[in-house]
Amino acid sequence: MTETRLNRAELGWAIFLTVLLLFLAFYNLRYFPPTWFDEGIHSLAAKRLALTGDYRLGPALGPTVLLPVAGAFRVAGVALIPARLVMVGYLLLCTFAFYLVARRLGGWKVAVVATLLLIGSPGANLLRWGRQVLGEVPATFFLLMALLVWFRVADVGRSPRRWAMIGLAGALTGLAILTKNQFLLLLPAWAIVWLVDRWVHRRFETWEPVVVMGVALLGVLGWYALQGLVFPGGDRLMEQNVREWSGALNRGLFTLSFRRMMDAVRFVTDKEAFYGLMLPGVLYGALLSLRSSSRSARWTLVTIASVVWLGWFLLLSAAWPRYAFLPLVFGAICVAQLFHDLTDGFELSIRRLWASLRSGEWDPTLAGRAALILLLVVMTGRYLYGRLSEVVAQDDAPQQMAAYVVEHVPPDAEIETYDPEICFLAGHSCHLPGSQAMDAAIKYVWYDGTVPSAYHDFASYGAPYLLIGDFSRLVDMYDEEVVVREYDLLVTIGGYELYVRK
């Protein structure tokens, strides 16, 4: 049964979680994680929006992130810290909403354990993704809020309030999709929720889940239509949205590769995914959702969204670890619930265990419970130690290279690069390969396609400076022979190399 009021034990754990999360969210914010390609692209788009009002980024990251970050730039100046403070706000809100969802599903003990697992999980990487200008954590926040509203719908009778809550659940689902385009997978998940409710729970009217899907879809389409009216170059922006949605589907959303399938299977069965317990946890959550009760009805959307997303991740995606973020978020709740039920609510009598050890008369149930709790403590402890070690480490190579560019590169000299974070940090003019370069890079790195440098003729463009960092090097954007022929190395800082044209 789900508790509705805080008790003293939960209050103590809530204070501990709050202090832990605040430290992990804010400490060393400038340097952890080291800024990189995605954050650089998104920060440059927010900078352009703040300074010129020009909205250019497509569906990879939505207005729910770009507008607040641009607002922070307008207020506090264009820098990494204001952007990351916005993202930390989303991180804190997401974690709080996650705790509330887990509490509604399994009680406060499940919520505490699930939150510790989520914060610590190297697979979910909540801190790494949540502290950067990325879409996964904000999108998950909106979805979790939609879940909390949906949980309340069944408790409200037929009234205007119920209509409003259903519409709000749809609007929040739409915001999740707008924030991160992969969350479009929520629409088939909602469709399956509708079918399961028809067959098992019958707690909602036939049309109610359909309304949620409709409101979400209308909200997304409405935003894209509004762009053409509000922002300069609306027609161009609409064409870009269509092109980027098509490119996302082709390169990373719906692909087929046996090698990537095996990579995905290894990821979800390894230590990053709760030491291989995520899949059993989600399966257990699915079993809980099949019972005919209000609690089971709440589990339905969580487990269905996890199964749909995992199916796509394992079979049809490029299998990047970030693509598994949402299943890992829900997986933390499922694993916590599994441990909770196997240990009778994490209850263990130390006195009985000691007496059993002294007498030599083993109680198999007690011993099994002790082993499971020990496993959970060790797993959670290792996870949290790993995240603490990451947060306190300092890698300031991007900042050092940006400082070098500011000091040694003339302001009017353009830099050719595929590492846009330096362009943002230095405030310098850069020439970036076009959007087609990303398609080529993904096909090359993950599907053994043609090397991108075969398509990108940077030498003909003739930028006076060339910057090669970790991302440029990962995707082989710049042919080494051409680099040596056309440029001289100026300086190496960390993983960055700055060249000047001969």
mmCIF file of C-alpha atoms in Angstrom, residues 35-44 417-428 430-433 467 469 471-472 496:
data_model
loop_
_atom_site.group_PDB
_atom_site.id
_atom_site.type_symbol
_atom_site.label_atom_id
_atom_site.label_comp_id
_atom_site.label_asym_id
_atom_site.label_seq_id
_atom_site.Cartn_x
_atom_site.Cartn_y
_atom_site.Cartn_z
ATOM 1 C CA THR A 35 31.667 20.013 -22.463
ATOM 2 C CA TRP A 36 31.629 18.351 -25.868
ATOM 3 C CA PHE A 37 29.963 18.197 -29.283
ATOM 4 C CA ASP A 38 26.239 17.982 -28.431
ATOM 5 C CA GLU A 39 26.357 20.587 -25.685
ATOM 6 C CA GLY A 40 28.410 22.834 -27.944
ATOM 7 C CA ILE A 41 25.865 22.671 -30.780
ATOM 8 C CA HIS A 42 22.936 23.303 -28.429
ATOM 9 C CA SER A 43 24.694 26.150 -26.617
ATOM 10 C CA LEU A 44 25.538 27.863 -29.908
ATOM 11 C CA THR A 417 36.276 22.392 -36.666
ATOM 12 C CA TYR A 418 33.777 19.707 -35.748
ATOM 13 C CA ASP A 419 34.180 20.442 -32.028
ATOM 14 C CA PRO A 420 31.702 23.308 -31.555
ATOM 15 C CA GLU A 421 32.110 23.515 -27.779
ATOM 16 C CA ILE A 422 35.332 25.476 -28.313
ATOM 17 C CA CYS A 423 33.527 27.903 -30.617
ATOM 18 C CA PHE A 424 30.993 28.524 -27.858
ATOM 19 C CA LEU A 425 33.506 28.848 -25.022
ATOM 20 C CA ALA A 426 35.837 31.117 -27.008
ATOM 21 C CA GLY A 427 33.076 33.115 -28.682
ATOM 22 C CA HIS A 428 34.964 32.693 -31.933
ATOM 23 C CA CYS A 430 33.847 28.780 -36.720
ATOM 24 C CA HIS A 431 33.025 26.859 -39.854
ATOM 25 C CA LEU A 432 31.256 23.590 -39.008
ATOM 26 C CA PRO A 433 30.567 20.758 -41.467
ATOM 27 C CA LEU A 467 40.836 22.623 -34.646
ATOM 28 C CA GLY A 469 39.287 17.504 -30.891
ATOM 29 C CA PHE A 471 34.757 14.277 -31.583
ATOM 30 C CA SER A 472 36.415 15.270 -34.863
ATOM 31 C CA TYR A 496 42.564 19.212 -28.814
#
